[in-house]
PDB file of N, CA and C in Angstrom:
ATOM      1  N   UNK A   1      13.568  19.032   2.660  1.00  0.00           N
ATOM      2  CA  UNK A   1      14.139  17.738   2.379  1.00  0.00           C
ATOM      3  C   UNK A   1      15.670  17.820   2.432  1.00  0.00           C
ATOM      4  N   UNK A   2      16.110  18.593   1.813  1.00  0.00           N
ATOM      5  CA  UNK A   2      17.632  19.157   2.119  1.00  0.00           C
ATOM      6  C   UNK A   2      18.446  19.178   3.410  1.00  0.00           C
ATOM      7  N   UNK A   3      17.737  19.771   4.609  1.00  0.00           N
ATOM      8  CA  UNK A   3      18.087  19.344   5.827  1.00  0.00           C
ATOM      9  C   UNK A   3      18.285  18.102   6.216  1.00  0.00           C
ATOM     10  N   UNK A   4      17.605  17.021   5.469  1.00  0.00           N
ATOM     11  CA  UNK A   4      17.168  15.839   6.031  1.00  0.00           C
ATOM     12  C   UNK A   4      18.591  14.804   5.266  1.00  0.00           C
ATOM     13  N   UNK A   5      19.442  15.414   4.182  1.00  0.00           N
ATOM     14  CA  UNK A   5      20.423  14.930   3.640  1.00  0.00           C
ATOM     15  C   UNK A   5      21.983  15.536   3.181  1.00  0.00           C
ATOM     16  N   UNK A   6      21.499  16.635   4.299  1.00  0.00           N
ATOM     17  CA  UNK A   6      22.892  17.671   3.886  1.00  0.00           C
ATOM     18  C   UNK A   6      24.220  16.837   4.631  1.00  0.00           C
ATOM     19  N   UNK A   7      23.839  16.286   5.600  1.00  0.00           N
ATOM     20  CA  UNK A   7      25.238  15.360   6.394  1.00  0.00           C
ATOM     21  C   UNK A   7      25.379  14.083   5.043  1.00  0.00           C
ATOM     22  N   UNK A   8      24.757  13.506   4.239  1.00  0.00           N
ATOM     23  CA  UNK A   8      25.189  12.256   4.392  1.00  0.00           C
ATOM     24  C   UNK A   8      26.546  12.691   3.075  1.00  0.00           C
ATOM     25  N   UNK A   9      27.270  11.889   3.241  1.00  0.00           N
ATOM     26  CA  UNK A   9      28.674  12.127   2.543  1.00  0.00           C
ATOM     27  C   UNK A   9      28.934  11.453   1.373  1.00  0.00           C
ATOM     28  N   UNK A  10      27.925  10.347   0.548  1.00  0.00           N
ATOM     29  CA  UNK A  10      27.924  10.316  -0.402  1.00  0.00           C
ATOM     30  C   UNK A  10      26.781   9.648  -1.019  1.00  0.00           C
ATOM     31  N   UNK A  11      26.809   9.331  -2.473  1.00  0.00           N
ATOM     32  CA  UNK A  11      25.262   9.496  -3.114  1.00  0.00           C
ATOM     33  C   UNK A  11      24.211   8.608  -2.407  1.00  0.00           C
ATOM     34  N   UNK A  12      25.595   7.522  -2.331  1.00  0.00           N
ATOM     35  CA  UNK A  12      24.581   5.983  -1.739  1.00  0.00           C
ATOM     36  C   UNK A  12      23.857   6.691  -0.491  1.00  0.00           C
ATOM     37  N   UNK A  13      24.476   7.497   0.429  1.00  0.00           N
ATOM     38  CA  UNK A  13      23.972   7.512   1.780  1.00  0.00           C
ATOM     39  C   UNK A  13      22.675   8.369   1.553  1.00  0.00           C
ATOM     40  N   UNK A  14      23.000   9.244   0.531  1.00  0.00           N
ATOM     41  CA  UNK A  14      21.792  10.221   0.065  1.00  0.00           C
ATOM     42  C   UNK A  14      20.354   8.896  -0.093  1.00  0.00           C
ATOM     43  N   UNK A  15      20.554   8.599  -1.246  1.00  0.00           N
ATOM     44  CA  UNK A  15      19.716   7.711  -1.601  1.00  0.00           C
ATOM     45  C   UNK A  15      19.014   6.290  -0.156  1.00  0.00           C
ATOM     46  N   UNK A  16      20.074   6.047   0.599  1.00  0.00           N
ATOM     47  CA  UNK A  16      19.655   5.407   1.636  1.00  0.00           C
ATOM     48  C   UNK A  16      18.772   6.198   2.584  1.00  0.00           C
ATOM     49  N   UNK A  17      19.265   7.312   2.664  1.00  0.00           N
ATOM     50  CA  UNK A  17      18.550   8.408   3.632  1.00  0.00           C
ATOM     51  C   UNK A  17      16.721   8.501   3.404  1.00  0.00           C
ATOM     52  N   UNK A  18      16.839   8.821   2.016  1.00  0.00           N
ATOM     53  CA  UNK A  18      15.743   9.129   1.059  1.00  0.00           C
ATOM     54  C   UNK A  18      14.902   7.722   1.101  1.00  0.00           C
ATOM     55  N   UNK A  19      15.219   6.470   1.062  1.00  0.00           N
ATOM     56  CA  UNK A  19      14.321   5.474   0.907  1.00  0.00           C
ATOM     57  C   UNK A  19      13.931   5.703   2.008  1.00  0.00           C
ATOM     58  N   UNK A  20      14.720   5.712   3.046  1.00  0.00           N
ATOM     59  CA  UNK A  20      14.210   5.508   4.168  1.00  0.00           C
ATOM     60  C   UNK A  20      13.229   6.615   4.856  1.00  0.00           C
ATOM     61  N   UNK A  21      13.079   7.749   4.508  1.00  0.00           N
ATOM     62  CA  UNK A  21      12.202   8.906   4.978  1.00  0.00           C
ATOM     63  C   UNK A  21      10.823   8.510   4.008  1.00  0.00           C
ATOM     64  N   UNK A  22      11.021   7.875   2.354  1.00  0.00           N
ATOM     65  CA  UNK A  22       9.590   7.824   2.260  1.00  0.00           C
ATOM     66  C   UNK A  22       9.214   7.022   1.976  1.00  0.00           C
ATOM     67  N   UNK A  23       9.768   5.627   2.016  1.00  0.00           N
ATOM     68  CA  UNK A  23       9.098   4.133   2.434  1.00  0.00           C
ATOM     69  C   UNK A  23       9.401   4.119   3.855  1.00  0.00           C
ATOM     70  N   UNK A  24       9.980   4.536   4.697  1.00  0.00           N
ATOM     71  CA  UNK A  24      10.191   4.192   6.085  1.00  0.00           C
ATOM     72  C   UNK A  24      11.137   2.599   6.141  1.00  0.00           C
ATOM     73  N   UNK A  25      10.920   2.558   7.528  1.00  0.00           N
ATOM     74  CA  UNK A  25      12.101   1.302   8.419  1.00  0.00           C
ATOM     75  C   UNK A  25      11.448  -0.183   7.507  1.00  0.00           C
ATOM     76  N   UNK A  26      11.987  -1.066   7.589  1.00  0.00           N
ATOM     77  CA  UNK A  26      11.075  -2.819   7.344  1.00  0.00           C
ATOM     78  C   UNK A  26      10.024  -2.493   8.624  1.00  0.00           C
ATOM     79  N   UNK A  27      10.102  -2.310   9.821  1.00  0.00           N
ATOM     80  CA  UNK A  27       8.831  -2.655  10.571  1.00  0.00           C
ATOM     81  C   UNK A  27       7.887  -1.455  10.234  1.00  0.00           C
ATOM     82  N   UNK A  28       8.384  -0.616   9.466  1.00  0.00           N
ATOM     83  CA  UNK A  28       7.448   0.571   8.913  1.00  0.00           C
ATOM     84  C   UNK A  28       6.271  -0.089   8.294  1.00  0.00           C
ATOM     85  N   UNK A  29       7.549  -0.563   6.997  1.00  0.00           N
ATOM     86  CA  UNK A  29       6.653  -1.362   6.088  1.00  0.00           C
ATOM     87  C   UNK A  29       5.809  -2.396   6.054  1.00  0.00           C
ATOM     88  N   UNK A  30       6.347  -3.189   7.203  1.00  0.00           N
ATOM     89  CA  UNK A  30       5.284  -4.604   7.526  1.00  0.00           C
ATOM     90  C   UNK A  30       4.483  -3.767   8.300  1.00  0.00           C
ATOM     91  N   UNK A  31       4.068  -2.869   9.216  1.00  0.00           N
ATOM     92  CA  UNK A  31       2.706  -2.134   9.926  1.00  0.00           C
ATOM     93  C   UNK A  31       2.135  -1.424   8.715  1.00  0.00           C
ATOM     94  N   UNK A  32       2.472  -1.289   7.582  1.00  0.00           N
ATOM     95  CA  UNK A  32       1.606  -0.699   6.091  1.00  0.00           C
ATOM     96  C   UNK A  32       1.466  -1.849   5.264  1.00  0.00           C
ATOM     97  N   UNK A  33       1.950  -2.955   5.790  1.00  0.00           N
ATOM     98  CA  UNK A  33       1.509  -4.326   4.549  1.00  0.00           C
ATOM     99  C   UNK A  33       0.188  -4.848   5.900  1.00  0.00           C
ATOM    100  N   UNK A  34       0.695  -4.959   7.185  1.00  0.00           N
ATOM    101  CA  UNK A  34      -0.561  -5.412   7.935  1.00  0.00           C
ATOM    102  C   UNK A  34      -1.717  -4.424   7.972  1.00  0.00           C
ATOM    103  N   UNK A  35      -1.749  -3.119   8.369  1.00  0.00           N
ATOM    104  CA  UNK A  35      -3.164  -2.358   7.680  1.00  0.00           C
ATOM    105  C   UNK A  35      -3.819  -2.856   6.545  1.00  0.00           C
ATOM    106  N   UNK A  36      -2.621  -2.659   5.208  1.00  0.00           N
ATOM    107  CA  UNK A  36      -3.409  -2.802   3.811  1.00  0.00           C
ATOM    108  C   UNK A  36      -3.770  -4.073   4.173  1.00  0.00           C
ATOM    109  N   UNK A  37      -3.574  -5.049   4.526  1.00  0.00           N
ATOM    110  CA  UNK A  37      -4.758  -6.510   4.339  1.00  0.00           C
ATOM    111  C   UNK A  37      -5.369  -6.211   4.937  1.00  0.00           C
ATOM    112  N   UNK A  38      -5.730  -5.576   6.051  1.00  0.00           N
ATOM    113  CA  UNK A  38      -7.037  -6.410   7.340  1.00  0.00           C
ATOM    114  C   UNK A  38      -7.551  -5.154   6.468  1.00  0.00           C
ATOM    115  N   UNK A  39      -7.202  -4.084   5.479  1.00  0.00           N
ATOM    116  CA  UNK A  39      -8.586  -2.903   4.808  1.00  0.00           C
ATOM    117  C   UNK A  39      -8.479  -4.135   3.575  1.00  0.00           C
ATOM    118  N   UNK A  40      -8.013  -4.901   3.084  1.00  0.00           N
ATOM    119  CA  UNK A  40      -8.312  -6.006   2.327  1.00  0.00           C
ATOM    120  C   UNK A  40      -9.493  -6.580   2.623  1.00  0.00           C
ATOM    121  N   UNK A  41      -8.806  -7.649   3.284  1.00  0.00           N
ATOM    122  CA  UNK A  41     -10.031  -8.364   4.536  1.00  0.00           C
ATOM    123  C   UNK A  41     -10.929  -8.010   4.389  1.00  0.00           C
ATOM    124  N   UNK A  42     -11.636  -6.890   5.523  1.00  0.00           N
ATOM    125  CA  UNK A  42     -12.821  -6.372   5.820  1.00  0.00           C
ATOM    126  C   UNK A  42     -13.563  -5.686   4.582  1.00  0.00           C
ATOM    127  N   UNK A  43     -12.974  -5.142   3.541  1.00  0.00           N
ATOM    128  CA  UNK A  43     -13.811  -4.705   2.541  1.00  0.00           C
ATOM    129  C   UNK A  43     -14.997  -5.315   2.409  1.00  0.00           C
ATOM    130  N   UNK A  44     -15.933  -4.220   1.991  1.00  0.00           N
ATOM    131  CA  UNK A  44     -17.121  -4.435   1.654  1.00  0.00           C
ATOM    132  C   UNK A  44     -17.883  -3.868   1.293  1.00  0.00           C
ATOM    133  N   UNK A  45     -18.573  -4.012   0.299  1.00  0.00           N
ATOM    134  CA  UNK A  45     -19.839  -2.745  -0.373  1.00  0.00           C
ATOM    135  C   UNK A  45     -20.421  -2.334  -0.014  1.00  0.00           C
ATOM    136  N   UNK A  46     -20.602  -0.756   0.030  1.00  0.00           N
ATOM    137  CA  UNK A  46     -21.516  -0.086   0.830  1.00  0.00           C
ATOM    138  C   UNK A  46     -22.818   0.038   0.660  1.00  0.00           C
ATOM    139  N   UNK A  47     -23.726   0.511   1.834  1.00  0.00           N
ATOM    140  CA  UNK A  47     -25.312   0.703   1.428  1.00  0.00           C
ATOM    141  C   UNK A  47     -25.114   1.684   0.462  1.00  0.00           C
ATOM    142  N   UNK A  48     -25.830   2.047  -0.698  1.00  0.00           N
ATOM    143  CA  UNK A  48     -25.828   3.182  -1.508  1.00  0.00           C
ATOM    144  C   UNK A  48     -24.487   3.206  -2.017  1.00  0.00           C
ATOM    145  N   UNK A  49     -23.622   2.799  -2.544  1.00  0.00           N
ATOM    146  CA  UNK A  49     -22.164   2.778  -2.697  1.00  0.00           C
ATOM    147  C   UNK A  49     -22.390   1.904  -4.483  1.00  0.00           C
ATOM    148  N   UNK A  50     -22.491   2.787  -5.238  1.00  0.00           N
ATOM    149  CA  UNK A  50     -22.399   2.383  -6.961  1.00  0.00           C
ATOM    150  C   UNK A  50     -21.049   1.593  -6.866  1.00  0.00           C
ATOM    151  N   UNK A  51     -21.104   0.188  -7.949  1.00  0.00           N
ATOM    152  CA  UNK A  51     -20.118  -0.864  -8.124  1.00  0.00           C
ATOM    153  C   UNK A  51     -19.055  -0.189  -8.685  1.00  0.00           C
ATOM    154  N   UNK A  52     -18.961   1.073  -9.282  1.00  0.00           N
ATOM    155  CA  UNK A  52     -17.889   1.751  -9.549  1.00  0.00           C
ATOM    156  C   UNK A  52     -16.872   2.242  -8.448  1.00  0.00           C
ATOM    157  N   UNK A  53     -17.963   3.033  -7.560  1.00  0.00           N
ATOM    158  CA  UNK A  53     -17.405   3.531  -6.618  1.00  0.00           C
ATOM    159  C   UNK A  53     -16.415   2.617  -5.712  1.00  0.00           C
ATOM    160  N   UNK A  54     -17.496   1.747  -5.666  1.00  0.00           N
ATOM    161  CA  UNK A  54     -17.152   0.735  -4.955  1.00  0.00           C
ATOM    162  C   UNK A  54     -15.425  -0.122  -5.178  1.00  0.00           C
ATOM    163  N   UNK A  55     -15.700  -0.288  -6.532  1.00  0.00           N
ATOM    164  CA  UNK A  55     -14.217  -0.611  -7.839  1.00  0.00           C
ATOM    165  C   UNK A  55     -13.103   0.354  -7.232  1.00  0.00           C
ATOM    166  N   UNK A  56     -13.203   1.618  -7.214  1.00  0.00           N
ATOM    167  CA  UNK A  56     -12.778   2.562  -7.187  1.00  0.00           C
ATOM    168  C   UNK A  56     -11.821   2.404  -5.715  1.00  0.00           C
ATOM    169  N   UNK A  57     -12.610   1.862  -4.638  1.00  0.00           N
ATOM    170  CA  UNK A  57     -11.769   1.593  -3.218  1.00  0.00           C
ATOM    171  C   UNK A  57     -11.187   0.728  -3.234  1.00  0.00           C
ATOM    172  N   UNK A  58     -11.609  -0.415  -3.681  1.00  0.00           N
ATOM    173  CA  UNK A  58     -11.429  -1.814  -3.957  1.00  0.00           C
ATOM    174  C   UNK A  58      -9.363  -1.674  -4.498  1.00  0.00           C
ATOM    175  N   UNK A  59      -9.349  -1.014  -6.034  1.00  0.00           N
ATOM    176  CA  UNK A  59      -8.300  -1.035  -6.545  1.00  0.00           C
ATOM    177  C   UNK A  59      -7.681  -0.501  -5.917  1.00  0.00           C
ATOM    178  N   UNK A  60      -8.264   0.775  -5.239  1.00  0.00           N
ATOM    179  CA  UNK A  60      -7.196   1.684  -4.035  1.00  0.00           C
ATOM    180  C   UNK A  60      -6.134   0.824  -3.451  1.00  0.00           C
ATOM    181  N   UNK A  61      -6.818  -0.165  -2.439  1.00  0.00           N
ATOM    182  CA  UNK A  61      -6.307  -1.210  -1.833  1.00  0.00           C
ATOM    183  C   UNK A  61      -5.542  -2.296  -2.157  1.00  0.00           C
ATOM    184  N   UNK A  62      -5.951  -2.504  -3.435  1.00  0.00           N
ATOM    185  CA  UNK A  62      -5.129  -3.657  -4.104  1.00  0.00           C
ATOM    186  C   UNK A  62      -3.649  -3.153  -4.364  1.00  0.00           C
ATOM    187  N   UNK A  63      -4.010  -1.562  -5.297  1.00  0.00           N
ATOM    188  CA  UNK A  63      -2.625  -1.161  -6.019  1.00  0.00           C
ATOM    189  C   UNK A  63      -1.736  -0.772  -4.558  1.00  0.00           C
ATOM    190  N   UNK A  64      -2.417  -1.029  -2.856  1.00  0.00           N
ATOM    191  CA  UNK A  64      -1.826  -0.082  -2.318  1.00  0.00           C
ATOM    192  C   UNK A  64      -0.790  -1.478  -1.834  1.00  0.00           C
ATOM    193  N   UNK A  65      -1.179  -2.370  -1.162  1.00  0.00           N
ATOM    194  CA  UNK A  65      -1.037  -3.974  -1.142  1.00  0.00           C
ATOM    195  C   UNK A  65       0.102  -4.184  -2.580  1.00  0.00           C
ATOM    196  N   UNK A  66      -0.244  -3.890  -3.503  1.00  0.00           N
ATOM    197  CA  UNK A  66       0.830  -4.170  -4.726  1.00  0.00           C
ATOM    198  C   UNK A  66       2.366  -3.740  -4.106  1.00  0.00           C
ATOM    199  N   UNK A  67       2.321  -2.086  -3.874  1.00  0.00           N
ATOM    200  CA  UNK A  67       3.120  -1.730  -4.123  1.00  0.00           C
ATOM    201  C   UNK A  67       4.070  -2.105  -2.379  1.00  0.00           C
ATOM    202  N   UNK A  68       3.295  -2.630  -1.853  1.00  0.00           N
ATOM    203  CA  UNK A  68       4.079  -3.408  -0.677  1.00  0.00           C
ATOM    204  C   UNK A  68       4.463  -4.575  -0.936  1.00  0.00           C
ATOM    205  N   UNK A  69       4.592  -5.062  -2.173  1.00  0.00           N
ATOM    206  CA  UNK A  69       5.063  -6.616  -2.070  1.00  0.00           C
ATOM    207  C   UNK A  69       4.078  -7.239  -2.386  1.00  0.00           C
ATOM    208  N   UNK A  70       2.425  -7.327  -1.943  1.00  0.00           N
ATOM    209  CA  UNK A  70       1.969  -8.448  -1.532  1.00  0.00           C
ATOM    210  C   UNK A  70       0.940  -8.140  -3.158  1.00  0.00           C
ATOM    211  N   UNK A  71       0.729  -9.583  -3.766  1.00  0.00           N
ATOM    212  CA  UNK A  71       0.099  -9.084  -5.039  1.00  0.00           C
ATOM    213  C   UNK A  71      -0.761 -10.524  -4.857  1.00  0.00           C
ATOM    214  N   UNK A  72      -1.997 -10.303  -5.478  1.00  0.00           N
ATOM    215  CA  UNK A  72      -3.131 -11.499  -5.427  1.00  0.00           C
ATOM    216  C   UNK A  72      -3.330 -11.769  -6.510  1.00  0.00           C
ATOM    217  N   UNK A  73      -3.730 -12.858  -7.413  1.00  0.00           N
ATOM    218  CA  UNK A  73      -3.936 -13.443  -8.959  1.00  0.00           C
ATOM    219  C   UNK A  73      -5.532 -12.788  -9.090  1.00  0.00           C
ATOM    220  N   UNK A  74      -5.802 -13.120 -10.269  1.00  0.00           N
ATOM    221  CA  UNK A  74      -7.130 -12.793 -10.328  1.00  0.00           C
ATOM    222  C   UNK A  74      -8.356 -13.313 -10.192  1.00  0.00           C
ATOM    223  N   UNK A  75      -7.954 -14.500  -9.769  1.00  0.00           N
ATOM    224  CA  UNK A  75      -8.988 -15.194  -9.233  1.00  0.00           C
ATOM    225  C   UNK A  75      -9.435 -14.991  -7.878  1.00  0.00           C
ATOM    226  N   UNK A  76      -8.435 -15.021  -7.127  1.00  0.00           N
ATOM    227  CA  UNK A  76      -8.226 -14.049  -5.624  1.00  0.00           C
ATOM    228  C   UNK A  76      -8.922 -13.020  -5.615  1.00  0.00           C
ATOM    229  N   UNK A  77      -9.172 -12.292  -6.508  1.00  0.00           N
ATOM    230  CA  UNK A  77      -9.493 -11.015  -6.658  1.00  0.00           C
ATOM    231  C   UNK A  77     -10.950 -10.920  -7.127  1.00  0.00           C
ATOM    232  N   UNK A  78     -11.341 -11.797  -7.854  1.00  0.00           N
ATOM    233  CA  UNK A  78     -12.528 -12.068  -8.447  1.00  0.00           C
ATOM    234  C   UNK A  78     -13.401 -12.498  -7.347  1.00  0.00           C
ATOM    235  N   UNK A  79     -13.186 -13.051  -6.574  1.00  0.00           N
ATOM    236  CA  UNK A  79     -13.885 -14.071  -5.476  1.00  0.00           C
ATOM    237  C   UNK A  79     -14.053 -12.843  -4.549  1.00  0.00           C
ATOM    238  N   UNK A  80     -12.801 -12.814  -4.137  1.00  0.00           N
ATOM    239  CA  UNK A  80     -12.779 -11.199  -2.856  1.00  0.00           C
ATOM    240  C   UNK A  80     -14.011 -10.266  -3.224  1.00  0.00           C
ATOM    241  N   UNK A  81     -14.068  -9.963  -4.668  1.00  0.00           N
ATOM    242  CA  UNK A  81     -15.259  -8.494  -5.147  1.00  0.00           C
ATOM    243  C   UNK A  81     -16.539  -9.349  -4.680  1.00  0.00           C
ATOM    244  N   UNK A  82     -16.625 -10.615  -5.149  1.00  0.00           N
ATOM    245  CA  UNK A  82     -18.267 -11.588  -5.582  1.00  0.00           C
ATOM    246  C   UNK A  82     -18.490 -11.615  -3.896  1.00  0.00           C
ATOM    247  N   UNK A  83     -17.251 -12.244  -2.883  1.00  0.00           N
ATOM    248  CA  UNK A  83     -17.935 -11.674  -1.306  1.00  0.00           C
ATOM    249  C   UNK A  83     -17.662 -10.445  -0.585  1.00  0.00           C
ATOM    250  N   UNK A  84     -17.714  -9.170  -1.140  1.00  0.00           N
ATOM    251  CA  UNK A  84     -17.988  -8.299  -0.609  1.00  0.00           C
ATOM    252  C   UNK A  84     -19.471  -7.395  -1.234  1.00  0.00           C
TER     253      UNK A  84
END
C-alpha cells in the first residue's frame, strides 16, 4: 500500500489516493451500485435454501446497496422478501 502513496506530497493527497484505490473512480462506483440492484432485483429463494439462509443473502445485498448510497424503507424491503 505504501508504494501506492509514497509520491503524494501531502495528507489530503494521501487520503485522496486511498479513497480512491478502495472505493474506486464514481463510474467505479455506479458499475457496484448497478450490479448491487439487478442482485437486488433478481433475488430469490432457493430450492432447499432455509429462510435464514436465505435472510442471510438477502441482508448481504441490502447492507451492500446501503453502503453505496442507495437505501430502501422497510416496506420496500418487506414486499421485496414476501416476492422472492
Amino acid at each position: 500500500m505504501f508504494s501506492k502513496i509514497k509520491t503524494c506530497a501531502t495528507s489530503k493527497d494521501i487520503w485522496e489516493r486511498l479513497t480512491q484505490i478502495c472505493e474506486g473512480s464514481d463510474e467505479t462506483k455506479e458499475n457496484k451500485l448497478t450490479v448491487a440492484q439487478q442482485k437486488y432485483e433478481s433475488i430469490k429463494m432457493r430450492d432447499a435454501e432455509t429462510t435464514t439462509e436465505f435472510d442471510e443473502r438477502f441482508s448481504a445485498v441490502v447492507i451492500e446497496l446501503t453502503s453505496l448510497g442507495k437505501e430502501y424503507n422497510n416496506r420496500e424491503l418487506a414486499l421485496k422478501v414476501m416476492r422472492a
